[in-house]
Short mmCIF file of C-alpha atoms and ligand atoms in Angstrom, two decimals:
data_model
loop_
_atom_site.label_atom_id
_atom_site.label_comp_id
_atom_site.label_asym_id
_atom_site.label_seq_id
_atom_site.Cartn_x
_atom_site.Cartn_y
_atom_site.Cartn_z
CA MET M 1 -1.19 18.92 -18.99
CA LYS M 2 -3.33 19.34 -22.13
CA ALA M 3 -6.19 21.85 -22.06
CA VAL M 4 -8.42 23.61 -24.54
CA ILE M 5 -7.89 27.32 -23.97
CA TYR M 6 -9.08 30.64 -25.41
CA LYS M 7 -7.15 33.90 -25.24
CA LYS M 8 -9.78 36.15 -26.81
CA PHE M 9 -13.55 36.15 -27.10
CA GLY M 10 -15.00 34.79 -30.31
CA SER M 11 -16.42 31.76 -32.10
CA PRO M 12 -15.24 28.20 -31.32
CA ASP M 13 -12.48 28.86 -33.90
CA VAL M 14 -10.50 30.74 -31.21
CA LEU M 15 -10.21 27.61 -29.05
CA GLN M 16 -6.84 25.88 -29.15
CA LEU M 17 -5.35 22.76 -27.61
CA ALA M 18 -2.35 23.81 -25.50
CA GLU M 19 0.10 22.50 -22.94
CA VAL M 20 -0.52 24.37 -19.66
CA GLU M 21 0.58 24.02 -16.05
CA LYS M 22 -1.35 21.50 -13.94
CA PRO M 23 -3.40 23.42 -11.32
CA LYS M 24 -2.91 23.00 -7.54
CA PRO M 25 -5.92 22.75 -5.24
CA ALA M 26 -6.58 25.59 -2.77
CA GLU M 27 -7.52 24.58 0.77
CA ASN M 28 -11.23 23.99 0.01
CA GLU M 29 -10.72 22.54 -3.46
CA ILE M 30 -10.16 19.17 -5.05
CA LEU M 31 -7.82 18.43 -7.93
CA LEU M 32 -9.73 16.31 -10.40
CA LYS M 33 -8.32 14.08 -13.11
CA VAL M 34 -11.03 14.83 -15.64
CA HIS M 35 -12.44 11.88 -17.58
CA ALA M 36 -15.44 13.59 -19.14
CA THR M 37 -17.09 16.97 -19.28
CA SER M 38 -20.17 18.21 -21.06
CA ALA M 39 -20.88 21.26 -23.17
CA ASN M 40 -23.47 23.81 -22.11
CA ALA M 41 -24.83 27.05 -23.54
CA TYR M 42 -23.00 28.58 -20.55
CA ASP M 43 -19.67 27.63 -22.23
CA TRP M 44 -20.37 29.12 -25.65
CA ARG M 45 -21.92 32.22 -24.08
CA HIS M 46 -18.65 32.80 -22.17
CA LEU M 47 -16.62 32.07 -25.29
CA ARG M 48 -18.55 34.60 -27.39
CA ALA M 49 -19.17 37.01 -24.49
CA ASP M 50 -22.83 36.86 -25.45
CA PRO M 51 -24.76 38.61 -23.98
CA PHE M 52 -22.38 41.56 -23.52
CA LEU M 53 -23.27 41.71 -19.82
CA ILE M 54 -21.44 38.43 -19.29
CA HIS M 55 -18.21 40.47 -19.38
CA PHE M 56 -19.27 41.77 -15.95
CA MET M 57 -20.57 38.42 -14.69
CA GLY M 58 -17.33 36.46 -14.55
CA ALA M 59 -16.21 36.18 -18.19
CA GLY M 60 -13.63 38.99 -17.95
CA LEU M 61 -13.64 42.52 -19.31
CA PHE M 62 -11.06 42.72 -22.12
CA LYS M 63 -9.79 39.15 -22.18
CA PRO M 64 -11.11 35.87 -20.79
CA LYS M 65 -10.75 35.66 -17.01
CA HIS M 66 -11.04 31.86 -17.10
CA PRO M 67 -9.13 30.69 -20.19
CA ILE M 68 -10.33 27.08 -19.78
CA LEU M 69 -14.08 26.58 -20.11
CA GLY M 70 -16.08 23.48 -19.20
CA ALA M 71 -18.37 23.80 -16.16
CA ASP M 72 -19.59 20.21 -15.85
CA MET M 73 -17.01 17.58 -14.99
CA ALA M 74 -16.61 13.98 -13.91
CA GLY M 75 -13.41 12.21 -12.98
CA THR M 76 -11.27 10.84 -10.19
CA VAL M 77 -9.96 12.87 -7.28
CA GLU M 78 -6.19 13.23 -7.64
CA ALA M 79 -5.53 15.37 -4.54
CA VAL M 80 -7.48 17.43 -2.00
CA GLY M 81 -6.90 20.80 -0.32
CA THR M 82 -5.98 20.88 3.38
CA ASN M 83 -9.58 21.60 4.53
CA VAL M 84 -11.26 18.96 2.40
CA LYS M 85 -12.41 15.95 4.43
CA SER M 86 -15.30 14.75 2.27
CA PHE M 87 -13.19 13.25 -0.56
CA LYS M 88 -9.97 11.33 -0.92
CA PRO M 89 -7.71 10.51 -3.86
CA GLY M 90 -9.25 7.89 -6.10
CA ASP M 91 -12.90 8.85 -5.44
CA ARG M 92 -15.10 8.95 -8.56
CA VAL M 93 -16.92 12.29 -8.45
CA PHE M 94 -18.98 14.61 -10.63
CA GLY M 95 -20.16 18.16 -10.29
CA GLU M 96 -20.33 21.67 -11.67
CA GLY M 97 -16.95 23.29 -11.15
CA GLY M 98 -17.70 26.57 -12.95
CA TYR M 99 -14.69 26.53 -15.28
CA GLY M 100 -11.74 24.34 -16.21
CA GLY M 101 -13.32 21.09 -17.36
CA PHE M 102 -11.95 21.12 -20.92
CA ALA M 103 -8.60 19.89 -19.61
CA GLU M 104 -6.84 16.82 -18.28
CA TYR M 105 -6.95 18.19 -14.71
CA ALA M 106 -9.14 20.79 -13.02
CA CYS M 107 -9.41 22.37 -9.57
CA ALA M 108 -12.75 23.42 -8.08
CA GLY M 109 -14.52 23.77 -4.72
CA ALA M 110 -15.12 20.39 -3.10
CA ASN M 111 -18.65 21.48 -2.19
CA ARG M 112 -19.54 21.55 -5.90
CA PHE M 113 -19.05 17.76 -6.23
CA VAL M 114 -20.62 14.48 -5.11
CA MET M 115 -19.77 10.82 -5.62
CA ILE M 116 -20.78 9.18 -8.91
CA PRO M 117 -23.35 6.49 -8.19
CA GLU M 118 -22.48 2.87 -8.88
CA GLY M 119 -23.16 1.82 -12.47
CA ILE M 120 -22.99 5.35 -13.89
CA SER M 121 -20.18 6.11 -16.34
CA PHE M 122 -18.03 9.26 -16.28
CA GLU M 123 -19.74 10.38 -19.49
CA GLU M 124 -23.24 9.93 -18.06
CA ALA M 125 -22.20 11.73 -14.87
CA ALA M 126 -20.59 14.63 -16.74
CA ALA M 127 -23.75 15.15 -18.79
CA ALA M 128 -25.89 15.82 -15.74
CA PRO M 129 -24.79 18.59 -13.35
CA MET M 130 -25.80 21.92 -14.90
CA ALA M 131 -28.75 20.64 -16.92
CA ALA M 132 -30.20 18.43 -14.18
CA LEU M 133 -29.62 21.02 -11.40
CA THR M 134 -31.44 23.63 -13.48
CA SER M 135 -34.35 21.28 -14.14
CA LEU M 136 -34.63 20.16 -10.52
CA GLN M 137 -34.48 23.67 -9.07
CA GLY M 138 -36.86 25.06 -11.71
CA LEU M 139 -39.48 22.35 -11.21
CA ARG M 140 -39.20 21.66 -7.48
CA ASP M 141 -37.99 24.90 -5.88
CA LYS M 142 -39.45 27.61 -8.12
CA GLY M 143 -42.26 25.61 -9.66
CA LYS M 144 -43.36 23.76 -6.48
CA ILE M 145 -44.23 20.73 -8.60
CA LYS M 146 -46.49 18.11 -7.08
CA ALA M 147 -48.00 14.80 -8.13
CA GLY M 148 -50.77 15.15 -10.66
CA ASP M 149 -49.70 18.62 -11.83
CA LYS M 150 -50.03 19.30 -15.53
CA VAL M 151 -46.53 20.45 -16.50
CA LEU M 152 -45.46 21.95 -19.81
CA VAL M 153 -41.76 21.74 -20.68
CA ASN M 154 -40.97 24.10 -23.55
CA GLY M 155 -37.59 23.20 -25.08
CA ALA M 156 -37.94 19.56 -24.04
CA SER M 157 -35.40 18.05 -26.45
CA GLY M 158 -32.17 19.81 -25.39
CA GLY M 159 -29.83 19.29 -22.46
CA VAL M 160 -31.99 20.91 -19.77
CA GLY M 161 -35.25 19.74 -21.34
CA SER M 162 -34.24 16.08 -21.51
CA PHE M 163 -33.71 16.10 -17.74
CA ALA M 164 -36.74 18.30 -17.04
CA VAL M 165 -39.16 15.86 -18.69
CA GLN M 166 -37.75 12.94 -16.70
CA ILE M 167 -37.57 14.80 -13.38
CA ALA M 168 -41.13 16.08 -13.78
CA LYS M 169 -42.26 12.49 -14.44
CA SER M 170 -40.40 11.34 -11.31
CA PHE M 171 -42.71 13.70 -9.34
CA ASP M 172 -45.69 11.90 -10.94
CA ALA M 173 -46.71 14.95 -12.95
CA GLU M 174 -48.54 14.78 -16.27
CA VAL M 175 -45.88 16.07 -18.63
CA THR M 176 -46.26 17.74 -22.00
CA GLY M 177 -43.00 18.31 -23.88
CA VAL M 178 -42.65 20.90 -26.63
CA CYS M 179 -40.07 20.52 -29.39
CA SER M 180 -39.52 20.73 -33.13
CA THR M 181 -40.88 18.13 -35.57
CA SER M 182 -37.85 15.84 -35.88
CA LYS M 183 -37.52 15.48 -32.10
CA VAL M 184 -41.07 14.45 -31.23
CA ASP M 185 -40.22 10.73 -30.91
CA PHE M 186 -37.15 11.55 -28.85
CA VAL M 187 -39.17 13.59 -26.33
CA ARG M 188 -41.76 10.81 -26.13
CA SER M 189 -38.94 8.34 -25.40
CA LEU M 190 -38.01 10.46 -22.37
CA GLY M 191 -41.40 9.62 -20.87
CA ALA M 192 -43.48 12.68 -21.79
CA ASP M 193 -47.21 11.91 -21.69
CA HIS M 194 -47.90 14.33 -24.55
CA VAL M 195 -45.61 15.94 -27.09
CA LEU M 196 -46.41 19.13 -29.01
CA ASP M 197 -44.58 20.16 -32.15
CA TYR M 198 -44.31 23.94 -32.04
CA ARG M 199 -43.70 24.05 -35.77
CA SER M 200 -47.13 22.64 -36.59
CA GLU M 201 -49.27 24.13 -33.81
CA ASP M 202 -49.45 27.18 -31.60
CA ILE M 203 -49.01 25.71 -28.14
CA THR M 204 -50.56 28.73 -26.47
CA ARG M 205 -53.79 28.35 -28.45
CA SER M 206 -54.47 24.66 -27.78
CA GLY M 207 -57.04 25.41 -25.07
CA LYS M 208 -55.18 23.19 -22.56
CA LYS M 209 -54.04 24.79 -19.30
CA TYR M 210 -51.02 23.94 -17.15
CA ASP M 211 -50.19 24.17 -13.44
CA LEU M 212 -46.51 24.67 -14.20
CA ILE M 213 -44.70 25.85 -17.32
CA LEU M 214 -40.93 25.43 -17.49
CA ASP M 215 -39.79 27.61 -20.38
CA ILE M 216 -36.32 26.55 -21.48
CA ALA M 217 -36.78 28.04 -24.96
CA ALA M 218 -38.29 31.45 -24.26
CA TYR M 219 -38.47 32.90 -27.74
CA ARG M 220 -41.98 34.38 -27.59
CA PRO M 221 -43.62 36.89 -25.26
CA SER M 222 -44.25 35.42 -21.82
CA ALA M 223 -47.70 37.07 -21.91
CA ASP M 224 -48.69 34.38 -24.47
CA TYR M 225 -48.21 31.76 -21.77
CA LYS M 226 -50.63 33.49 -19.39
CA ARG M 227 -53.39 32.14 -21.62
CA ILE M 228 -52.44 28.55 -20.79
CA LEU M 229 -51.51 28.97 -17.12
CA GLN M 230 -54.06 27.67 -14.60
CA PRO M 231 -55.14 30.22 -11.96
CA GLY M 232 -52.50 29.84 -9.20
CA GLY M 233 -50.10 28.16 -11.64
CA MET M 234 -46.46 29.06 -12.11
CA TYR M 235 -44.41 30.00 -15.19
CA VAL M 236 -40.63 29.62 -14.74
CA MET M 237 -38.34 31.00 -17.43
CA ILE M 238 -34.99 29.22 -17.72
CA GLY M 239 -33.43 30.12 -21.04
CA GLY M 240 -33.93 31.21 -24.61
CA SER M 241 -33.77 34.76 -25.90
CA ILE M 242 -31.70 37.08 -23.71
CA GLY M 243 -34.15 39.94 -24.41
CA ARG M 244 -37.04 37.83 -23.10
CA ILE M 245 -35.05 36.86 -20.01
CA PHE M 246 -34.20 40.48 -19.10
CA SER M 247 -37.78 41.54 -19.68
CA MET M 248 -39.01 38.75 -17.40
CA MET M 249 -36.45 39.68 -14.72
CA PHE M 250 -37.86 43.20 -14.76
CA LYS M 251 -41.43 41.90 -14.53
CA SER M 252 -40.47 39.67 -11.56
CA ILE M 253 -38.94 42.65 -9.76
CA ILE M 254 -42.06 44.73 -10.18
CA GLY M 255 -44.12 42.01 -8.56
CA ASN M 256 -45.29 39.48 -11.13
CA ARG M 257 -45.68 36.64 -8.65
CA ASN M 258 -46.66 33.71 -10.84
CA MET M 259 -44.18 34.37 -13.65
CA THR M 260 -40.47 34.39 -12.89
CA VAL M 261 -36.91 33.74 -14.12
CA MET M 262 -34.67 31.20 -12.44
CA ILE M 263 -30.87 31.10 -12.38
CA ALA M 264 -29.60 27.74 -11.13
CA GLU M 265 -27.23 27.56 -8.16
CA VAL M 266 -24.69 24.84 -7.46
CA LYS M 267 -25.90 23.14 -4.26
CA GLN M 268 -24.27 19.95 -3.07
CA ALA M 269 -27.55 18.68 -1.57
CA ASP M 270 -29.23 19.04 -4.97
CA LEU M 271 -26.33 17.25 -6.67
CA GLU M 272 -26.85 14.43 -4.13
CA ASP M 273 -30.51 14.28 -5.16
CA ILE M 274 -29.48 14.06 -8.81
CA ALA M 275 -26.93 11.35 -8.03
CA GLY M 276 -29.71 9.46 -6.23
CA MET M 277 -32.05 9.74 -9.22
CA LEU M 278 -29.32 8.63 -11.65
CA GLY M 279 -28.28 5.75 -9.41
CA SER M 280 -31.83 4.50 -8.93
CA GLY M 281 -32.61 4.78 -12.64
CA LYS M 282 -35.35 7.42 -12.09
CA ILE M 283 -33.53 9.59 -14.61
CA ARG M 284 -30.80 8.91 -17.16
CA SER M 285 -28.38 11.10 -19.05
CA VAL M 286 -29.17 11.02 -22.73
CA ILE M 287 -26.01 11.66 -24.69
CA ASP M 288 -26.51 12.80 -28.26
CA LYS M 289 -22.86 12.90 -29.30
CA GLN M 290 -19.39 12.55 -27.77
CA PHE M 291 -16.22 14.34 -28.87
CA PRO M 292 -12.61 13.88 -27.77
CA LEU M 293 -10.97 16.81 -25.95
CA GLU M 294 -9.09 17.86 -29.11
CA LYS M 295 -12.47 18.39 -30.81
CA THR M 296 -14.02 20.60 -28.11
CA ALA M 297 -14.52 23.40 -30.66
CA GLU M 298 -16.57 20.98 -32.79
CA ALA M 299 -18.61 19.99 -29.72
CA LEU M 300 -19.49 23.63 -29.02
CA ARG M 301 -20.30 24.31 -32.68
CA TYR M 302 -22.61 21.30 -32.72
CA LEU M 303 -24.35 22.45 -29.52
CA GLU M 304 -24.78 25.99 -30.82
CA GLN M 305 -26.60 24.72 -33.91
CA GLY M 306 -29.47 23.71 -31.58
CA LYS M 307 -29.90 20.30 -33.20
CA VAL M 308 -29.05 18.23 -30.12
CA CYS M 309 -31.26 15.58 -28.56
CA GLY M 310 -30.06 15.58 -24.96
CA LYS M 311 -26.43 16.34 -24.12
CA VAL M 312 -23.08 16.77 -25.84
CA VAL M 313 -20.17 15.19 -23.98
CA VAL M 314 -16.41 15.80 -24.30
CA ARG M 315 -14.25 12.82 -23.35
CA VAL M 316 -10.84 13.47 -21.85
CA GLY M 317 -8.15 10.82 -22.18
CA SER M 318 -8.66 7.36 -23.53
N1 NAP G 401 -31.33 29.68 -15.92
C1 NAP G 401 -30.30 28.87 -15.78
O1 NAP G 401 -29.71 28.73 -14.70
C2 NAP G 401 -29.85 28.06 -16.97
C3 NAP G 401 -29.05 26.92 -16.80
C4 NAP G 401 -28.72 26.16 -17.93
C5 NAP G 401 -29.14 26.57 -19.20
N2 NAP G 401 -29.87 27.71 -19.31
C6 NAP G 401 -30.36 28.18 -20.61
O2 NAP G 401 -31.35 27.28 -21.05
C7 NAP G 401 -31.38 27.24 -22.46
C8 NAP G 401 -31.37 25.79 -22.92
O3 NAP G 401 -30.17 25.19 -22.48
P1 NAP G 401 -29.85 23.71 -22.99
O4 NAP G 401 -28.57 23.31 -22.35
O5 NAP G 401 -31.03 22.84 -22.85
O6 NAP G 401 -29.59 24.02 -24.55
P2 NAP G 401 -29.65 23.03 -25.78
O7 NAP G 401 -29.23 21.68 -25.35
O8 NAP G 401 -28.95 23.71 -26.88
O9 NAP G 401 -31.21 22.93 -26.13
C9 NAP G 401 -31.97 24.05 -26.52
C10 NAP G 401 -33.22 23.53 -27.20
O10 NAP G 401 -34.05 24.67 -27.48
C11 NAP G 401 -34.81 24.38 -28.64
N3 NAP G 401 -34.92 25.59 -29.47
C12 NAP G 401 -33.93 26.22 -30.14
N4 NAP G 401 -34.42 27.27 -30.81
C13 NAP G 401 -35.73 27.33 -30.53
C14 NAP G 401 -36.78 28.20 -30.90
N5 NAP G 401 -36.58 29.25 -31.71
N6 NAP G 401 -38.02 27.96 -30.41
C15 NAP G 401 -38.24 26.91 -29.58
N7 NAP G 401 -37.30 26.04 -29.21
C16 NAP G 401 -36.05 26.24 -29.67
C17 NAP G 401 -34.06 23.29 -29.43
O11 NAP G 401 -34.90 22.17 -29.57
P3 NAP G 401 -35.89 22.00 -30.79
O12 NAP G 401 -35.06 21.85 -32.05
O13 NAP G 401 -36.68 20.77 -30.49
O14 NAP G 401 -36.69 23.22 -30.83
C18 NAP G 401 -32.91 22.89 -28.54
O15 NAP G 401 -32.79 21.49 -28.42
C19 NAP G 401 -30.19 28.08 -22.95
O16 NAP G 401 -30.68 29.33 -23.31
C20 NAP G 401 -29.31 28.18 -21.71
O17 NAP G 401 -28.55 29.36 -21.73
C21 NAP G 401 -30.23 28.46 -18.23
#
């Protein structure tokens, strides 16, 4: 089968299209014929081994442990492991398999997948898992979002942010999205009630306060956000500068109760919730650009530039 592999850490230039052996599913896994996958910061961080600590968190010490990247995937089940009863060959599924999506076939735990709702394409399904799971868990589980809450989504225009704005709206919150100048209209089109352009105003000096702040682009001291957090409100850091994330992890450990970092977990029940929201039209995957498998390196380069509005999808096959 064809796959995009990497044999050493580096820029997207080290990725190459290669012929590799088709994987076989272990007893709790499914073998997926991949139709689409999406690119995440998670992929390029593994590729570049950035931050360095990622070497010890699954990327491999001296050479890549998982030579095929691509965490999000959507496709048809080709075969199932002996213990898998929830899926059968031919099922249309999507999920977050961890690794292996930049390929014609991939194996991953069956409990990391759910059925694609009717009317949703492979591309739309592949765009959702990591970004939508992160948004849902950040807003609902860590942020305890409720109707009427004033929610600030910082980094509203990217993959995670485009889902976070929509999911927050689905909880009937009053949503303010923060993005750069050229993306203001895009964030408004996602349903944000208010949009702030961080290039033209200091969002932490507006005087407005929020019940929940989802910080997907943490590039400034979290202390700045204390100014705009309501008493009893919650600040949840999702991504941005690695230095800021580590500093926030430390602060959470020493007991900062209303400011925290969240690392998303793959939970089948949450994927079911996301499938439900996609199927009912409560949320939609917004795809900025699609690339064929052979151009995966270009897809990652494009994502890394930070210019995306929504998600970058890699199509596999015709
Ligand atoms: N905690 C978790 O479990 C988890 C899961 C998934 C992703 N993440 C992290 O979340 C972050 C976002 O992921 P993503 O998939 O949404 O990435 P993305 O699609 O690349 O979007 C990132 C957005 O951040 C904004 N941005 C870039 N530089 C900025 C700056 N200096 N100041 C303010 N905003 C800036 C950009 O929008 P503008 O041009 O509009 O500013 C960009 O669209 C990444 O750091 C990723 O590693 C964490």
